Amino acid sequence: MKLLRRKEGPSLDSRLAALLEAAELAEGRLPEEAVSGARAVAERAGVRRTLSIDHTVAALAGATGSGKSSLYNALAGTDLAAVGVVRPTTSAAQAALWDGEGSGPLLDWLDIPQRHPAASASGLSGLVLLDLPDHDSIQVSHRLEVDRLVELVDLLVWVVDPQKYADAALHDRYLRPLAAHRGVMLVVLNQVDRLPDSAVDRCLRDLRRLLDEDGLAGVPVLAVSARTGAGLAELRALLNDRVAERKSWSTRLAADITTAAARLGAPEETPAGQAMDRALTAALCEAAGVPLVVEAVAKGHRHRAVVATGWPVTRWIRKLRPDPLRRLRIGPMAPTGGPMGGPAGELPPGRAPAAPSGQAAGSSGQSASGQVIGAEVVGRTSVPAASAVQRARVETAIRDVGEAAASDLPGPWAAAVRQAARSRSRELADAVDRVVATTSARATRRPRWWRAVNVLQWLVFAAMLAGALWLGGLFGMDYLRLPQPPLPTVGVVPWPTVLLVGGVLAGVLIALLSRLAAWAGGRRRARRTARALRTAVGQVGDDLVLAPVRAELDRYARFTEALTRARA
Ligand SMILES: Nc1nc2c(ncn2[C@@H]2O[C@H](COP(=O)(O)OP(=O)(O)OP(=O)(O)O)[C@@H](O)[C@H]2O)c(=O)[nH]1
Ligand SMILES: [Mg+2]
């Protein structure tokens, strides 16, 4: 008769490893008692397996007066335990040993100093039978002792009597929570000699029904009498089977793992991460002043084009005006190489706050915390700080990312995911500003044709100057009434006039054409920069918001995977 069959499946080792892994991953996410409970199970299992597995520890547990000690004596074949009329009688657990050699360390671990060899020679070799105090005791120490040992023993024999078998204390506190341990449980209805024969069956049926309701279907129930010895042979045979199998210890540990894993949660499908990055990128771009920067890229390009290719006579006027992009401290001339980091004071792109520590000390008007409002700081662009509305939009986008990712997760994990979305938001302002500075600085590269046009402008300017000087010379000679030298002409127009007027017209024309080209070029650059900025800012959002969320989702996926392995 093999009532106790261990399911084929992953080994205890791999299930234990999986449970520990799940506990580790759940650390800080799930209630501490569930996590530490799982760790305790793993630890207990680790110890139990190093102790004698040739011995099976069975505990007689039950209410006071149910007859545990009487049954213990009956099985042991000698009066080892005191049986009393004054309740409760047994106050400390004691052990009866059948071939107890080598069980010392096991009993030390169980912390049971009272050990006696059993007198009966009726098989049961390897059984360590414990007589426990009562679980429903008025003595708290009894209850604690029972609870401690119920957690450790290999086999639980619940002893009930016809009066108290339906006791709520037994069913609510012990039997139902131990439903996963039904493979290592027996229930003994003792004192059946006190019932008329017809009532025994009725009593057994009722007890069976209660046990089924507790989730303990399949747990053997035996009717015995410690006094008359009725049913004791069956009980002995059942115990003998379990002891001979030498499997109760591992079945018990497996049930412990199942219970601990269930306390950690049910493994669920990991939801697919949803892409909320579009809204986040848009909000970050707005807050970082990307539209402003893009406009400045176009204007800056035109500005520099005019300075480089404009008519030399008038281009200096343009030089007096500042470069729109450099005014934002963006570009190769801007000190972008400086220290960029530093703590961002507020949530999203409050540019301007955060002074790198180096500057914080020197400048005036800065608080001790290093917050500088409105001050220009080397290494940061001077794009105006994000407005409250823009910051709120970023916060909303971050929250949406967290909510979307957390939507299908169980409570504590959802909270962890939401927290992950926010975890690095303080770094966003700095990081976004940095990529805005570096990405848009690339738009300040000067096209090669500017240089060619510039050379051409100066050649035309030289021709114009030559014409002017030539005409000036002719004017001077005329003034001094000197004879006029012969004048070369183009058609009827003299050469110096051609040079002067042609130079002016050509210079202005070249400047106008260049301006047209620069206008188109500026637009092209602005478009390209806008794209590059969206990509770069999107990457920052990905690194600082989505990546932590992905990491947490991945952690949850690994957790459920470990939990599934632990439960197998
Ligand atoms: N009629 C009858 N009386 C029994 C039987 N088993 C035990 N008793 C009596 O019930 C009383 C209690 O028995 P114990 O063995 O001390 O009960 P216990 O469960 O060890 O009680 P605690 O140590 O207080 O938890 C004693 O008077 C026993 O003689 C039985 O099978 N039939
Ligand atoms: Mg007793």
XYZ file of C-alpha atoms and ligand atoms in Angstrom:
601
model
C 0.000 0.000 0.000
C 1.667 3.166 -1.152
C -0.410 6.081 -0.080
C 2.327 8.569 -0.260
C 3.543 9.103 -3.751
C 5.865 11.847 -4.655
C 4.930 13.538 -7.899
C 7.424 13.103 -10.662
C 8.862 16.480 -11.395
C 11.760 18.769 -10.766
C 13.993 17.808 -7.889
C 13.695 19.309 -4.448
C 17.035 20.974 -5.105
C 15.909 22.861 -8.156
C 12.599 23.818 -6.552
C 14.428 25.138 -3.507
C 16.819 27.111 -5.676
C 13.853 28.529 -7.562
C 12.112 29.492 -4.315
C 15.209 31.282 -3.067
C 15.576 33.056 -6.384
C 11.939 34.156 -6.288
C 12.388 35.394 -2.715
C 15.466 37.352 -3.694
C 13.689 38.947 -6.649
C 10.692 39.769 -4.487
C 12.869 41.511 -1.909
C 11.552 45.000 -1.283
C 8.559 44.318 -3.525
C 6.447 41.837 -1.600
C 5.560 41.798 2.124
C 8.599 41.080 4.224
C 6.985 38.100 5.982
C 6.333 36.303 2.698
C 9.933 36.850 1.612
C 11.466 35.864 4.936
C 9.036 32.929 5.134
C 10.358 31.615 1.848
C 13.931 32.076 3.041
C 13.141 30.234 6.287
C 11.685 27.306 4.339
C 14.800 27.147 2.197
C 17.001 27.246 5.255
C 14.971 24.581 7.057
C 15.039 22.355 4.028
C 18.774 22.803 3.740
C 19.253 21.595 7.301
C 16.719 18.741 7.266
C 18.321 17.089 4.255
C 21.713 16.959 5.947
C 20.191 15.093 8.911
C 19.217 11.420 8.978
C 16.821 10.624 6.165
C 16.639 7.032 7.399
C 14.470 8.303 10.212
C 10.947 9.597 9.853
C 9.789 11.994 12.528
C 6.062 11.600 13.166
C 4.319 13.833 15.671
C 1.128 13.032 17.586
C -0.710 16.347 17.712
C -4.139 17.296 18.940
C -6.274 18.815 21.651
C -5.750 18.113 25.307
C -7.297 14.871 26.434
C -7.646 13.463 22.912
C -5.308 10.680 23.972
C -1.982 11.551 22.334
C 0.081 10.325 25.240
C -2.069 7.190 25.573
C -1.585 6.434 21.887
C 2.120 7.166 22.166
C 2.431 4.667 24.981
C 0.311 2.116 23.146
C 2.453 2.353 20.019
C 5.701 2.313 21.979
C 4.477 -0.671 23.925
C 5.429 0.840 27.247
C 4.324 3.704 29.453
C 6.778 6.376 28.447
C 4.484 9.343 28.828
C 2.326 10.354 31.692
C -1.339 9.987 30.968
C -3.385 12.148 33.189
C -6.781 13.173 34.297
C -5.648 16.662 35.100
C -5.543 18.598 31.847
C -3.307 19.508 30.166
C -0.910 16.705 31.031
C 1.962 16.775 28.563
C 3.962 20.002 28.698
C 7.133 19.110 26.792
C 7.481 16.980 23.703
C 9.267 13.673 24.024
C 10.427 11.116 21.502
C 10.141 7.354 21.241
C 12.725 5.794 18.948
C 12.511 2.637 16.864
C 16.109 1.799 15.929
C 17.106 5.301 16.838
C 20.767 4.952 16.056
C 21.965 8.010 14.142
C 18.880 10.075 14.971
C 20.741 12.146 17.585
C 21.523 15.198 15.455
C 17.991 15.132 14.058
C 16.525 15.233 17.586
C 19.043 17.901 18.578
C 17.813 20.000 15.685
C 14.223 19.373 16.763
C 15.367 20.341 20.249
C 13.851 17.318 21.981
C 16.024 16.224 24.890
C 13.662 13.493 26.174
C 14.285 10.384 24.081
C 13.315 6.795 24.861
C 13.764 3.581 22.938
C 10.409 2.033 22.061
C 9.709 -1.377 23.504
C 7.592 -2.792 20.737
C 9.336 -4.915 18.155
C 6.539 -4.606 15.635
C 8.482 -3.165 12.697
C 8.411 0.631 12.462
C 12.200 0.646 12.183
C 13.337 4.233 11.698
C 10.295 5.836 13.306
C 10.821 8.729 15.664
C 7.452 9.266 17.342
C 6.839 12.535 19.160
C 4.229 13.051 21.856
C 3.373 16.736 21.675
C 1.637 18.949 24.222
C -1.874 20.129 23.360
C -2.339 22.760 20.650
C -5.430 24.294 22.256
C -3.731 24.768 25.566
C -4.381 27.345 28.196
C -0.593 27.243 28.466
C 0.901 29.490 25.804
C 4.198 27.613 25.982
C 2.398 24.413 24.906
C 0.984 26.108 21.869
C 4.329 27.591 20.912
C 5.996 24.201 21.268
C 3.343 22.597 19.063
C 3.620 25.334 16.420
C 7.387 25.032 16.379
C 7.342 21.274 15.905
C 4.465 21.198 13.432
C 6.749 23.237 11.166
C 9.632 20.776 11.441
C 8.412 17.180 11.626
C 8.170 14.851 8.637
C 4.750 13.379 9.356
C 1.764 14.799 11.216
C -0.628 12.455 13.039
C -3.637 14.442 14.236
C -5.310 12.748 17.177
C -8.954 13.718 17.666
C -11.665 12.340 19.914
C -15.412 11.938 19.332
C -16.202 15.059 21.327
C -13.785 17.567 19.914
C -13.011 16.445 16.366
C -14.925 19.394 14.908
C -13.084 21.969 17.028
C -12.616 25.203 15.083
C -9.206 25.729 16.670
C -7.911 22.562 15.019
C -9.457 23.101 11.607
C -8.885 26.839 11.271
C -5.449 27.145 12.806
C -3.852 23.924 11.614
C -5.650 21.670 9.173
C -6.820 24.157 6.560
C -3.569 26.152 6.347
C -1.705 22.847 6.020
C -3.772 21.630 3.089
C -0.649 21.478 0.930
C 0.767 19.011 3.451
C -1.982 16.436 3.022
C 0.622 14.006 1.695
C 2.274 13.879 5.111
C -0.807 13.778 7.312
C -2.899 11.138 9.051
C -5.963 11.716 11.175
C -6.737 9.341 14.011
C -10.147 9.276 15.662
C -9.257 7.983 19.122
C -11.475 6.759 21.955
C -13.875 4.962 19.623
C -14.436 2.478 22.461
C -16.564 5.190 24.006
C -18.956 5.188 21.049
C -21.588 2.598 20.166
C -20.641 0.780 16.952
C -23.338 2.486 14.933
C -22.036 5.906 15.946
C -18.437 5.192 14.908
C -19.264 5.160 11.217
C -21.371 8.277 11.494
C -18.593 10.012 13.357
C -16.026 8.926 10.785
C -18.211 10.150 7.908
C -18.669 13.510 9.561
C -14.959 13.828 10.231
C -14.219 12.892 6.612
C -16.599 15.596 5.394
C -14.913 18.219 7.568
C -11.487 17.189 6.342
C -12.624 17.374 2.733
C -13.853 20.884 3.413
C -10.428 21.689 4.822
C -8.875 20.666 1.508
C -7.597 17.435 2.985
C -9.313 14.949 0.720
C -7.294 11.762 0.553
C -5.827 12.080 4.021
C -6.221 8.683 5.725
C -8.598 8.643 8.697
C -8.403 5.777 11.159
C -10.675 4.875 14.023
C -8.678 3.597 17.004
C -8.840 3.121 20.725
C -5.696 3.570 22.752
C -7.473 1.865 25.595
C -8.715 -1.304 23.876
C -6.140 -1.400 21.127
C -8.784 -1.389 18.394
C -7.447 -0.069 15.089
C -3.909 0.116 16.379
C -2.724 -2.574 13.973
C -3.924 -0.525 10.997
C -2.295 2.583 12.387
C 0.951 0.702 12.874
C 0.796 -0.653 9.342
C 0.193 2.788 7.893
C 3.047 4.279 9.880
C 5.244 1.382 8.868
C 4.583 2.093 5.188
C 5.503 5.717 5.547
C 8.608 4.973 7.534
C 9.725 2.303 5.078
C 9.314 4.647 2.126
C 11.660 7.172 3.745
C 10.038 9.888 1.670
C 7.958 11.822 4.145
C 10.786 14.245 4.872
C 11.070 15.309 1.239
C 7.307 15.324 0.671
C 7.018 17.611 3.665
C 9.691 19.954 2.364
C 8.055 19.961 -1.051
C 4.772 20.977 0.578
C 6.604 23.700 2.501
C 7.995 25.031 -0.759
C 4.547 24.976 -2.340
C 3.078 26.918 0.570
C 5.908 29.453 0.678
C 5.673 29.949 -3.077
C 1.922 30.472 -2.840
C 2.535 33.133 -0.210
C 4.785 34.946 -2.656
C 1.948 35.044 -5.162
C 0.561 33.269 -8.157
C 2.729 33.314 -11.239
C 0.992 35.349 -13.880
C 1.642 36.191 -17.438
C 4.107 39.056 -17.638
C 2.419 41.860 -19.512
C 4.123 43.065 -22.629
C 5.751 46.434 -22.111
C 3.722 49.081 -23.862
C 5.361 51.825 -25.816
C 4.484 55.082 -24.145
C 7.759 56.543 -25.302
C 6.194 58.737 -27.982
C 4.283 60.887 -25.503
C 7.249 60.957 -23.150
C 9.628 62.075 -25.893
C 7.219 64.782 -26.988
C 6.831 66.083 -23.433
C 10.576 66.020 -22.829
C 11.240 67.837 -26.122
C 8.752 70.557 -25.225
C 10.176 70.945 -21.751
C 13.723 71.064 -23.081
C 12.756 73.885 -25.434
C 13.469 71.865 -28.553
C 11.182 73.971 -30.811
C 13.078 77.055 -29.679
C 16.415 75.418 -30.335
C 15.315 74.217 -33.753
C 14.250 77.716 -34.708
C 17.558 79.059 -33.455
C 19.361 76.485 -35.578
C 17.717 77.854 -38.722
C 18.256 81.476 -37.726
C 21.802 80.852 -36.597
C 22.626 79.189 -39.871
C 21.315 82.162 -41.832
C 23.144 84.554 -39.550
C 26.470 82.823 -40.047
C 25.844 82.525 -43.787
C 25.377 86.276 -44.062
C 28.537 86.891 -42.062
C 30.457 84.497 -44.279
C 29.046 85.278 -47.717
C 27.422 88.717 -47.453
C 28.573 91.784 -49.362
C 31.860 92.776 -47.698
C 30.774 96.403 -47.602
C 27.795 95.734 -45.378
C 28.373 92.328 -43.738
C 29.996 93.880 -40.639
C 26.630 95.260 -39.660
C 25.376 91.690 -39.326
C 28.400 90.809 -37.209
C 27.248 93.277 -34.602
C 24.162 91.143 -33.973
C 24.513 88.018 -31.845
C 24.252 84.528 -33.295
C 20.776 83.246 -32.266
C 22.113 79.761 -31.550
C 25.112 80.925 -29.579
C 22.847 83.103 -27.557
C 21.433 79.822 -26.237
C 25.014 78.775 -25.474
C 24.885 76.099 -28.122
C 27.628 75.546 -30.651
C 31.334 74.810 -30.902
C 32.240 78.157 -29.364
C 29.954 77.662 -26.404
C 31.684 76.049 -23.458
C 29.881 72.755 -23.828
C 32.860 70.709 -22.760
C 32.626 71.816 -19.173
C 31.201 69.924 -16.218
C 27.659 69.071 -17.115
C 26.497 66.867 -14.345
C 25.439 68.074 -11.000
C 22.197 67.317 -9.281
C 19.139 68.543 -11.041
C 17.106 70.268 -8.420
C 13.632 69.587 -9.618
C 11.759 67.076 -11.598
C 12.036 67.486 -15.360
C 13.727 70.045 -17.408
C 14.129 72.931 -15.070
C 17.131 74.144 -16.923
C 19.151 76.750 -15.143
C 18.803 75.248 -11.645
C 21.636 72.962 -10.652
C 25.018 74.533 -10.646
C 27.988 72.257 -11.032
C 29.706 72.280 -7.713
C 32.696 74.180 -9.071
C 30.709 77.259 -9.822
C 28.328 77.081 -6.974
C 30.851 78.351 -4.482
C 31.962 81.385 -6.453
C 28.817 82.966 -7.722
C 26.680 85.130 -5.597
C 23.041 84.680 -4.830
C 23.210 80.914 -4.612
C 21.725 78.929 -1.832
C 23.821 76.429 0.036
C 22.049 73.592 -1.711
C 23.599 74.700 -4.987
C 20.326 75.789 -6.502
C 20.719 78.715 -8.815
C 17.579 80.080 -10.280
C 17.975 81.958 -13.492
C 21.764 82.114 -13.360
C 23.778 81.124 -16.357
C 25.873 78.132 -15.679
C 28.797 76.996 -17.749
C 28.050 73.696 -19.354
C 24.333 74.165 -19.600
C 22.457 75.733 -22.422
C 20.580 78.867 -21.616
C 17.347 77.743 -23.170
C 14.680 79.122 -20.844
C 13.646 76.793 -18.032
C 10.656 74.550 -18.574
C 7.385 76.084 -17.550
C 5.252 74.553 -14.822
C 2.880 73.284 -17.498
C 5.714 71.630 -19.403
C 7.088 70.038 -16.248
C 3.637 68.762 -15.391
C 3.360 67.238 -18.857
C 6.637 65.402 -18.362
C 5.489 64.132 -14.990
C 2.220 62.966 -16.500
C 4.059 61.211 -19.309
C 6.314 59.447 -16.798
C 3.319 58.429 -14.741
C 1.574 57.135 -17.844
C 4.606 55.047 -18.719
C 4.545 53.545 -15.215
C 0.780 53.012 -15.233
C 0.767 51.374 -18.638
C 3.574 49.011 -17.689
C 2.070 48.253 -14.287
C -1.508 47.822 -15.425
C -1.614 44.018 -15.470
C 0.722 43.370 -12.546
C -0.325 42.311 -9.065
C -0.391 45.165 -6.531
C 3.071 45.280 -4.990
C 4.798 44.657 -8.290
C 2.723 47.339 -9.979
C 3.899 49.756 -7.301
C 7.492 48.742 -7.910
C 7.099 49.357 -11.651
C 5.516 52.762 -11.076
C 8.364 53.610 -8.754
C 10.892 52.432 -11.345
C 9.433 54.832 -13.909
C 10.075 57.713 -11.508
C 13.321 56.438 -10.092
C 15.679 58.493 -12.254
C 13.484 61.412 -13.183
C 15.707 63.807 -11.257
C 18.454 63.183 -13.757
C 16.238 63.967 -16.733
C 16.677 67.739 -16.810
C 20.457 67.590 -16.978
C 20.617 64.688 -19.361
C 18.152 66.165 -21.807
C 19.872 69.540 -21.738
C 23.187 67.841 -22.424
C 21.962 66.029 -25.511
C 20.200 69.147 -26.744
C 23.499 71.026 -26.484
C 25.600 68.371 -28.202
C 23.074 67.377 -30.839
C 22.220 70.877 -31.962
C 25.874 71.946 -31.867
C 26.364 69.681 -34.860
C 24.092 71.976 -36.859
C 26.712 74.743 -36.706
C 29.070 73.105 -39.169
C 29.885 75.553 -41.966
C 29.136 74.420 -45.534
C 32.153 74.433 -47.843
C 30.538 76.693 -50.415
C 30.603 79.587 -47.955
C 34.378 79.728 -48.202
C 34.302 79.683 -52.039
C 31.666 82.391 -52.133
C 33.641 84.394 -49.612
C 36.758 84.263 -51.831
C 34.619 85.279 -54.783
C 33.105 88.155 -52.792
C 36.538 89.499 -51.943
C 37.715 89.164 -55.577
C 34.665 91.097 -56.749
C 35.250 93.589 -53.943
C 38.885 93.965 -55.126
C 37.704 94.563 -58.701
C 35.252 97.163 -57.434
C 37.996 98.816 -55.419
C 40.328 98.769 -58.435
C 37.646 100.438 -60.533
C 37.076 103.036 -57.845
C 40.799 103.805 -57.500
C 41.197 103.947 -61.268
C 38.316 106.392 -61.583
C 39.689 108.346 -58.635
C 43.067 108.575 -60.387
C 41.415 109.787 -63.598
C 39.428 112.322 -61.580
C 42.621 113.600 -59.951
C 44.468 113.944 -63.252
C 41.515 115.835 -64.706
C 41.504 118.111 -61.678
C 45.165 118.836 -62.138
C 44.558 119.457 -65.896
C 46.966 116.690 -66.853
C 46.560 115.043 -70.235
C 44.196 112.056 -70.099
C 45.793 108.688 -70.823
C 43.914 106.537 -73.347
C 40.981 104.680 -71.726
C 40.289 101.043 -72.634
C 36.574 100.428 -72.985
C 34.111 97.610 -73.115
C 31.928 98.740 -76.007
C 31.373 102.376 -75.087
C 31.769 101.971 -71.317
C 35.243 102.586 -69.916
C 36.851 99.713 -67.940
C 37.115 101.422 -64.522
C 33.381 102.105 -64.599
C 32.722 98.522 -65.560
C 34.868 97.371 -62.630
C 33.227 99.694 -60.084
C 29.597 99.327 -61.077
C 29.950 95.668 -62.064
C 31.707 94.969 -58.732
C 28.919 96.542 -56.737
C 26.187 94.772 -58.670
C 27.972 91.396 -58.603
C 28.726 91.675 -54.878
C 25.149 92.455 -53.990
C 23.828 89.781 -56.339
C 26.148 87.121 -54.911
C 25.095 88.146 -51.389
C 21.414 87.863 -52.308
C 21.802 84.444 -53.962
C 23.818 83.189 -50.983
C 21.164 84.440 -48.634
C 18.555 82.513 -50.606
C 20.647 79.362 -50.414
C 21.292 79.906 -46.703
C 17.584 80.316 -46.071
C 16.877 76.931 -47.664
C 19.936 75.447 -45.931
C 18.789 76.745 -42.566
C 15.408 75.135 -43.021
C 16.989 71.853 -43.999
C 19.273 71.950 -40.981
C 16.442 72.801 -38.658
C 14.469 69.810 -39.922
C 17.429 67.508 -39.597
C 18.235 68.828 -36.123
C 14.631 68.414 -35.021
C 14.768 64.775 -36.060
C 18.123 64.222 -34.396
C 16.911 65.953 -31.234
C 13.785 63.829 -31.049
C 15.922 60.718 -31.384
C 18.457 61.879 -28.808
C 15.857 63.090 -26.309
C 13.909 59.879 -26.899
C 17.052 57.962 -26.040
C 17.383 59.878 -22.780
C 13.764 59.044 -21.939
C 14.499 55.450 -22.812
C 17.591 55.328 -20.613
C 16.155 57.120 -17.603
C 12.484 56.148 -17.628
C 11.789 53.158 -19.846
C 14.935 51.196 -19.013
C 14.251 51.119 -15.248
C 10.669 50.065 -16.035
C 11.929 47.339 -18.340
C 14.354 46.212 -15.652
C 11.534 45.939 -13.116
C 9.285 44.103 -15.585
C 12.163 41.793 -16.325
C 12.616 41.228 -12.615
C 8.941 40.360 -12.341
C 9.219 38.010 -15.314
C 12.171 36.253 -13.692
C 10.257 36.151 -10.419
C 7.198 34.484 -11.944
C 9.424 32.129 -13.843
C 11.233 31.160 -10.620
C 7.909 30.874 -8.832
C 6.594 28.544 -11.498
C 9.677 26.381 -11.122
C 9.329 26.442 -7.317
C 5.722 25.293 -7.506
C 6.237 22.535 -10.010
N -11.989 5.574 26.879
C -10.846 5.968 26.414
N -10.121 6.842 27.112
C -8.928 7.248 26.604
C -8.454 6.754 25.369
N -7.238 7.359 25.138
C -7.006 8.139 26.209
N -8.004 8.069 27.102
C -8.096 8.815 28.324
O -8.151 10.195 28.077
C -7.453 10.921 29.038
C -6.418 11.761 28.418
O -5.437 10.993 27.822
P -3.985 11.532 27.443
O -3.305 10.483 26.696
O -3.316 12.094 28.646
O -4.368 12.726 26.525
P -3.373 13.741 25.836
O -3.891 13.988 24.496
O -1.983 13.297 25.960
O -3.591 15.061 26.730
P -2.580 16.235 27.012
O -1.281 15.679 27.360
O -3.194 17.045 28.052
O -2.514 17.013 25.719
C -6.865 9.901 29.970
O -7.653 9.783 31.132
C -6.872 8.641 29.189
O -6.989 7.505 29.997
C -9.252 5.834 24.649
O -8.935 5.359 23.569
N -10.435 5.469 25.200
Mg -0.334 14.050 26.771
